[in-house]
Amino acid sequence: MIRRGVEEGNILTHSADSASFCLSLLLLLFFLSVSLFVDRFLYAMRLHDDQLRDISARFQAEMKKGLSAESNAAATLKMLPTHVCSTPDGSENGEFLAVDLGGSKFKVLQVKVRKEAGRVRRSVEMQEQTYPLPKELLIGRGVELFDHVSECLKDFLLQKKISLEKKHPLGFTFSFPCQQTALNQGLLLNWSKNYWARGLQGKDMVNTLRQAISRGMDVDVLALVNDTVGTMMTCGFDDQHCEVGLIIGTGTNACYMEELRHIDLVEGDEGRMCVNTEWGAFGDDGALDDYLTEFDRDIDAASINPGKQCLEKMVSGLYLGELVRLVVLKMTKLGLLFDGRVTDALRTKGKITTAHVAAMEQYKDGLKNTRDILLDLSLNPSPDDCIAVQHVCTVVSFRSSNLVAAGLAAILTRIRQNRKLKTLRITVGVDGTVYKTHPQYAKRLHKVVRRLVPDCHVRFVLSESGSSKGAAMVTAVAQRVTARRHQSLSSFRLSRDQLRSVKARMRAGLEAGLKSNSHSPVKMLPSYVFRTPDGTECGKYLALDLGGTNFRVLLVKIRSGLRRSVRLYNKLYPIPLEIMQGTGEEKFLSFFFPSWKIWTKGFKATDCEGNDVVDMLREAIKRRNEFDVDIVAIVNDTVGTMMSCAYEDPQCEIGLIAGTGSNVCYMEELRNIEKNGLGEMQRMCINTEWGGLGEDGCLDDIITEYDNAVDRESINHGRQRFEKLTSGLYLGEVVRQVLLDLTRRGLLFKGRVTEALKTPGIFETKYLSQIESDRLALLQVRSILQHLGLDSTCDDSIIVKEVCGAVSRRAAQLCGAGMAAVVDKIRENRGLDQLNITVGVDGTLYKLHPHFSTVLQETVVALAPQCYVTYLLSEEGSGRGAALITAVARRDQVEM
Ligand code: BG6
Ligand code: BG6
Ligand code: GLC
Ligand code: GLC
């Protein structure tokens, strides 16, 4: 310490002549004696290497605690995942806006990253503007702080003549602890330094900025980065080994690249992610209590966040000057300085700043500066006083750099151990006014770090251009990824006008299908069901239910009168694929397949199309010769569903299936059905077979390349185009096609197209439904994907969820548009201004998917505002409805 004091006390000069040598020696002794007495007074602030190693070990333990999910809540080092997974790789490109809030200066910038012709490296051009940030805003209402930010941003755009028309991506350096689940989201955990704006804690800072950005500015906030991360990335632009970011400025903090497998709060095992340690809070649990002095306690007590940011208050620029003032005040009061004369200025908080400390420790002019500063405080310093005060500054600022060295040593050791290296070569990117402007801080820090971790070869790089250059790098990566993803997903987005037009096309399809000799792809098949049940039906019926996810055989007992009820006994049978797609001969023990003209969904048994299913079933039963049945009705599942629900609700005149397949039936006026030939009845249920819409190309404008791929690979190429956009059997396939494309473009699964991803049918409806569940944590999404053989990172899981969302939302909207066409048609048929009607619904997509039903219903409300539609879930399957149809037919026969 004494040696250090001498070296840094600026008085050691060499002179050949003995007179001046004696003078130097005298001065040295004089200086030493003053320094020694200060050293003794500030004994507790002078930390030797053993103590620093001890602090470093505590620090390492706390980092571990912060990384673990179980202990994170109790840890002082929050170890926040930043969702920055790599340092700049030279592929970054574009023009970005940046806002830098939280350091000593509030800045707005424009950063242009370009690849110059003929050069490998990219060039970066920056223009920046510092704006004042009145103190009242820091501790006022949060909304006002962000409004100010937004106004400054607008001013910047105007001043720099940056177009207001174009959309500008923005990177937001926000130098406070935020809990991030993605790059463009971050909940403010707590304020630090001198900020205490109300109403923002726990809020998403990206959203807050977005909301504040006033109209007339098209700015897209793409990334939120802590200043440490920005700094690491800024320095990483020039030095690929830069994997630590350090700030010693108004506040202090560090980030570093941690192995993903160690970050419990984020899913994923492979690769690394930058972790923001928020080390300023180290010691908040008392871990540094044995190193705290009365001055530290006074600083804390007088701060706006007592009990918080313990290390920061011992280290950073906001407090160093004040620490020096408190020490000098105390020494004066004890009569050790200025003959014990205390001035008002010396008693005033903030009168000695960190800039003063830096000036007092200048190499040449330090003592002179000290004298000037003390005179400014109305003190009358003697040469001893100046030396003593200068030495107080040295002890205080040295302790700061020593503590930073201890923290950094812990991080570097951790990185070295993570990578199982004997020696680690690494670069630390540093920023902050203390590090930059204090004349000796950097040198001391480097020296102590190298002493504490001799097995790490550390290079320190000063971030010359601030953290925004780095923030722009992060934004560039985010922009590239989102742009490509959006490009893929935007084709699934349908505007209100497009949906209206789908409704109109469905309506045209319905009308065309009703015509005799029509070639409409919407078949509009008569069901010969003329009325819904009225409760007078009775009997025992056997029903076979084929065509959905399960094949069911049921016995249905229907009672009428007072004990009116329907009881079901059923058994499920799986249908092996080879039978589903084999010959009808092998298969045919069935009577309940939806369409008897063409196979749909996954069915393609040969020799069936165009044959009478009832005959085929009758013959199949006869061949087996085991029992005797009378086949009374063949019923489509939509019709079965409608009938089953109508038994509960007489207003139910529509049946909807949103499951493996997609279809609707409804009660149509007989007068409109040209192909029926049954004059007297009023209505008949029509099985629309709406899944066929689009076979004539009428949906081509909304069909994407992914839908076409699914269609090409399906067993009924060119058929059922609407069904292929809307039903469970195909949605998973559409999702798979998008994922394949994103993977091939390197945006997913690390660009690896695995066998699992190439396997048709892996995304069954139930998985889509699970993945999209709002209650599911990303970890669970990841485990579903893993179960499907898809090894994903947390970012992959987010993308997969987004893709599923886009595909299923479109499906629900299209079904909604179709349904709007049906209800409006019924309303017009009946000449009503307002139609009240119930839709009986079945199908795994509708039942299991977390958002499908809501989106469908919302679309119907929007597109058919004159219809009030209620949705009734068919709880027991359409077999029950089939039996009811049979019972209705029986009764009607008896009556005739
Ligand atoms: C600046 C960075 O250079 O340094 C900021 O651009 C950062 O993002 C700041 O917060 C830290 O230093 P200080 O001293 O301004 O707090
Ligand atoms: C069942 C009905 O509940 O739902 C079937 O009983 C129908 O007749 C099926 O086909 C539709 O849903 P999914 O999702 O099984 O195709
Ligand atoms: C404070 C903030 C932290 C920031 C540091 C340096 O410690 O909490 O997020 O990095 O100051 O500005
Ligand atoms: C298919 C069938 C149709 C059935 C629907 C729902 O679209 O063609 O008849 O109603 O799937 O299962």
mmCIF file with all atom_site columns, C-alpha atoms in Angstrom, residues 225-305:
data_model
loop_
_atom_site.group_PDB
_atom_site.id
_atom_site.type_symbol
_atom_site.label_atom_id
_atom_site.label_alt_id
_atom_site.label_comp_id
_atom_site.label_asym_id
_atom_site.label_entity_id
_atom_site.label_seq_id
_atom_site.pdbx_PDB_ins_code
_atom_site.Cartn_x
_atom_site.Cartn_y
_atom_site.Cartn_z
_atom_site.occupancy
_atom_site.B_iso_or_equiv
_atom_site.pdbx_formal_charge
_atom_site.auth_seq_id
_atom_site.auth_comp_id
_atom_site.auth_asym_id
_atom_site.auth_atom_id
_atom_site.pdbx_PDB_model_num
ATOM 1  C CA . VAL A 1 225 ? -30.276 -4.383  -23.817 1.00 0.00 ? 225 VAL A CA 1
ATOM 2  C CA . ASN A 1 226 ? -28.554 -3.614  -20.584 1.00 0.00 ? 226 ASN A CA 1
ATOM 3  C CA . ASP A 1 227 ? -25.579 -1.235  -20.962 1.00 0.00 ? 227 ASP A CA 1
ATOM 4  C CA . THR A 1 228 ? -23.175 -4.012  -19.974 1.00 0.00 ? 228 THR A CA 1
ATOM 5  C CA . VAL A 1 229 ? -24.493 -6.118  -22.852 1.00 0.00 ? 229 VAL A CA 1
ATOM 6  C CA . GLY A 1 230 ? -24.316 -3.183  -25.249 1.00 0.00 ? 230 GLY A CA 1
ATOM 7  C CA . THR A 1 231 ? -20.730 -2.630  -24.160 1.00 0.00 ? 231 THR A CA 1
ATOM 8  C CA . MET A 1 232 ? -19.762 -6.261  -24.624 1.00 0.00 ? 232 MET A CA 1
ATOM 9  C CA . MET A 1 233 ? -21.274 -6.203  -28.103 1.00 0.00 ? 233 MET A CA 1
ATOM 10 C CA . THR A 1 234 ? -19.653 -2.876  -29.008 1.00 0.00 ? 234 THR A CA 1
ATOM 11 C CA . CYS A 1 235 ? -16.242 -4.235  -28.105 1.00 0.00 ? 235 CYS A CA 1
ATOM 12 C CA . GLY A 1 236 ? -17.139 -7.622  -29.576 1.00 0.00 ? 236 GLY A CA 1
ATOM 13 C CA . PHE A 1 237 ? -17.512 -5.943  -32.951 1.00 0.00 ? 237 PHE A CA 1
ATOM 14 C CA . ASP A 1 238 ? -13.749 -5.484  -33.078 1.00 0.00 ? 238 ASP A CA 1
ATOM 15 C CA . ASP A 1 239 ? -12.652 -8.360  -30.905 1.00 0.00 ? 239 ASP A CA 1
ATOM 16 C CA . GLN A 1 240 ? -14.370 -11.728 -31.169 1.00 0.00 ? 240 GLN A CA 1
ATOM 17 C CA . HIS A 1 241 ? -12.945 -12.796 -27.803 1.00 0.00 ? 241 HIS A CA 1
ATOM 18 C CA . CYS A 1 242 ? -14.927 -10.142 -25.982 1.00 0.00 ? 242 CYS A CA 1
ATOM 19 C CA . GLU A 1 243 ? -17.265 -12.172 -23.797 1.00 0.00 ? 243 GLU A CA 1
ATOM 20 C CA . VAL A 1 244 ? -17.533 -9.932  -20.754 1.00 0.00 ? 244 VAL A CA 1
ATOM 21 C CA . GLY A 1 245 ? -19.072 -6.451  -20.542 1.00 0.00 ? 245 GLY A CA 1
ATOM 22 C CA . LEU A 1 246 ? -18.201 -4.222  -17.593 1.00 0.00 ? 246 LEU A CA 1
ATOM 23 C CA . ILE A 1 247 ? -19.560 -0.832  -16.531 1.00 0.00 ? 247 ILE A CA 1
ATOM 24 C CA . ILE A 1 248 ? -17.916 1.357   -13.920 1.00 0.00 ? 248 ILE A CA 1
ATOM 25 C CA . GLY A 1 249 ? -19.815 4.579   -14.323 1.00 0.00 ? 249 GLY A CA 1
ATOM 26 C CA . THR A 1 250 ? -22.745 6.133   -12.504 1.00 0.00 ? 250 THR A CA 1
ATOM 27 C CA . GLY A 1 251 ? -23.526 2.552   -11.524 1.00 0.00 ? 251 GLY A CA 1
ATOM 28 C CA . THR A 1 252 ? -21.557 -0.629  -11.836 1.00 0.00 ? 252 THR A CA 1
ATOM 29 C CA . ASN A 1 253 ? -22.415 -3.972  -13.361 1.00 0.00 ? 253 ASN A CA 1
ATOM 30 C CA . ALA A 1 254 ? -21.062 -6.801  -15.485 1.00 0.00 ? 254 ALA A CA 1
ATOM 31 C CA . CYS A 1 255 ? -22.366 -9.354  -17.961 1.00 0.00 ? 255 CYS A CA 1
ATOM 32 C CA . TYR A 1 256 ? -20.687 -12.391 -19.490 1.00 0.00 ? 256 TYR A CA 1
ATOM 33 C CA . MET A 1 257 ? -21.344 -15.354 -21.759 1.00 0.00 ? 257 MET A CA 1
ATOM 34 C CA . GLU A 1 258 ? -22.616 -18.246 -19.638 1.00 0.00 ? 258 GLU A CA 1
ATOM 35 C CA . GLU A 1 259 ? -23.249 -21.820 -20.776 1.00 0.00 ? 259 GLU A CA 1
ATOM 36 C CA . LEU A 1 260 ? -26.968 -22.201 -21.517 1.00 0.00 ? 260 LEU A CA 1
ATOM 37 C CA . ARG A 1 261 ? -27.102 -25.475 -19.629 1.00 0.00 ? 261 ARG A CA 1
ATOM 38 C CA . HIS A 1 262 ? -26.261 -23.583 -16.427 1.00 0.00 ? 262 HIS A CA 1
ATOM 39 C CA . ILE A 1 263 ? -29.004 -21.004 -16.821 1.00 0.00 ? 263 ILE A CA 1
ATOM 40 C CA . ASP A 1 264 ? -31.957 -22.680 -15.163 1.00 0.00 ? 264 ASP A CA 1
ATOM 41 C CA . LEU A 1 265 ? -34.330 -19.864 -16.013 1.00 0.00 ? 265 LEU A CA 1
ATOM 42 C CA . VAL A 1 266 ? -33.944 -20.470 -19.731 1.00 0.00 ? 266 VAL A CA 1
ATOM 43 C CA . GLU A 1 267 ? -34.524 -23.686 -21.592 1.00 0.00 ? 267 GLU A CA 1
ATOM 44 C CA . GLY A 1 268 ? -31.847 -25.123 -23.795 1.00 0.00 ? 268 GLY A CA 1
ATOM 45 C CA . ASP A 1 269 ? -28.591 -26.921 -23.231 1.00 0.00 ? 269 ASP A CA 1
ATOM 46 C CA . GLU A 1 270 ? -26.462 -26.067 -26.158 1.00 0.00 ? 270 GLU A CA 1
ATOM 47 C CA . GLY A 1 271 ? -24.584 -22.861 -26.667 1.00 0.00 ? 271 GLY A CA 1
ATOM 48 C CA . ARG A 1 272 ? -24.259 -19.791 -24.531 1.00 0.00 ? 272 ARG A CA 1
ATOM 49 C CA . MET A 1 273 ? -26.274 -16.818 -23.485 1.00 0.00 ? 273 MET A CA 1
ATOM 50 C CA . CYS A 1 274 ? -25.141 -13.516 -22.095 1.00 0.00 ? 274 CYS A CA 1
ATOM 51 C CA . VAL A 1 275 ? -26.115 -13.139 -18.444 1.00 0.00 ? 275 VAL A CA 1
ATOM 52 C CA . ASN A 1 276 ? -26.521 -9.741  -16.813 1.00 0.00 ? 276 ASN A CA 1
ATOM 53 C CA . THR A 1 277 ? -25.215 -10.337 -13.298 1.00 0.00 ? 277 THR A CA 1
ATOM 54 C CA . GLU A 1 278 ? -26.585 -7.080  -11.801 1.00 0.00 ? 278 GLU A CA 1
ATOM 55 C CA . TRP A 1 279 ? -23.644 -7.291  -9.470  1.00 0.00 ? 279 TRP A CA 1
ATOM 56 C CA . GLY A 1 280 ? -24.368 -3.885  -7.979  1.00 0.00 ? 280 GLY A CA 1
ATOM 57 C CA . ALA A 1 281 ? -26.722 -5.694  -5.598  1.00 0.00 ? 281 ALA A CA 1
ATOM 58 C CA . PHE A 1 282 ? -23.983 -7.966  -4.254  1.00 0.00 ? 282 PHE A CA 1
ATOM 59 C CA . GLY A 1 283 ? -23.926 -7.657  -0.467  1.00 0.00 ? 283 GLY A CA 1
ATOM 60 C CA . ASP A 1 284 ? -27.613 -6.697  -0.141  1.00 0.00 ? 284 ASP A CA 1
ATOM 61 C CA . ASP A 1 285 ? -28.061 -9.825  1.996   1.00 0.00 ? 285 ASP A CA 1
ATOM 62 C CA . GLY A 1 286 ? -25.191 -8.892  4.303   1.00 0.00 ? 286 GLY A CA 1
ATOM 63 C CA . ALA A 1 287 ? -22.493 -10.819 2.426   1.00 0.00 ? 287 ALA A CA 1
ATOM 64 C CA . LEU A 1 288 ? -20.216 -7.767  2.557   1.00 0.00 ? 288 LEU A CA 1
ATOM 65 C CA . ASP A 1 289 ? -21.125 -6.597  6.060   1.00 0.00 ? 289 ASP A CA 1
ATOM 66 C CA . ASP A 1 290 ? -17.677 -7.348  7.445   1.00 0.00 ? 290 ASP A CA 1
ATOM 67 C CA . TYR A 1 291 ? -16.182 -5.056  4.809   1.00 0.00 ? 291 TYR A CA 1
ATOM 68 C CA . LEU A 1 292 ? -18.590 -2.161  5.244   1.00 0.00 ? 292 LEU A CA 1
ATOM 69 C CA . THR A 1 293 ? -17.475 1.025   6.958   1.00 0.00 ? 293 THR A CA 1
ATOM 70 C CA . GLU A 1 294 ? -19.522 3.623   8.774   1.00 0.00 ? 294 GLU A CA 1
ATOM 71 C CA . PHE A 1 295 ? -19.216 5.766   5.633   1.00 0.00 ? 295 PHE A CA 1
ATOM 72 C CA . ASP A 1 296 ? -20.821 3.056   3.505   1.00 0.00 ? 296 ASP A CA 1
ATOM 73 C CA . ARG A 1 297 ? -23.672 2.810   5.986   1.00 0.00 ? 297 ARG A CA 1
ATOM 74 C CA . ASP A 1 298 ? -24.149 6.582   5.913   1.00 0.00 ? 298 ASP A CA 1
ATOM 75 C CA . ILE A 1 299 ? -24.182 6.609   2.110   1.00 0.00 ? 299 ILE A CA 1
ATOM 76 C CA . ASP A 1 300 ? -26.780 3.862   2.093   1.00 0.00 ? 300 ASP A CA 1
ATOM 77 C CA . ALA A 1 301 ? -28.976 5.534   4.668   1.00 0.00 ? 301 ALA A CA 1
ATOM 78 C CA . ALA A 1 302 ? -29.030 8.795   2.720   1.00 0.00 ? 302 ALA A CA 1
ATOM 79 C CA . SER A 1 303 ? -29.694 7.151   -0.661  1.00 0.00 ? 303 SER A CA 1
ATOM 80 C CA . ILE A 1 304 ? -33.055 6.802   -2.441  1.00 0.00 ? 304 ILE A CA 1
ATOM 81 C CA . ASN A 1 305 ? -32.800 3.012   -2.176  1.00 0.00 ? 305 ASN A CA 1
#
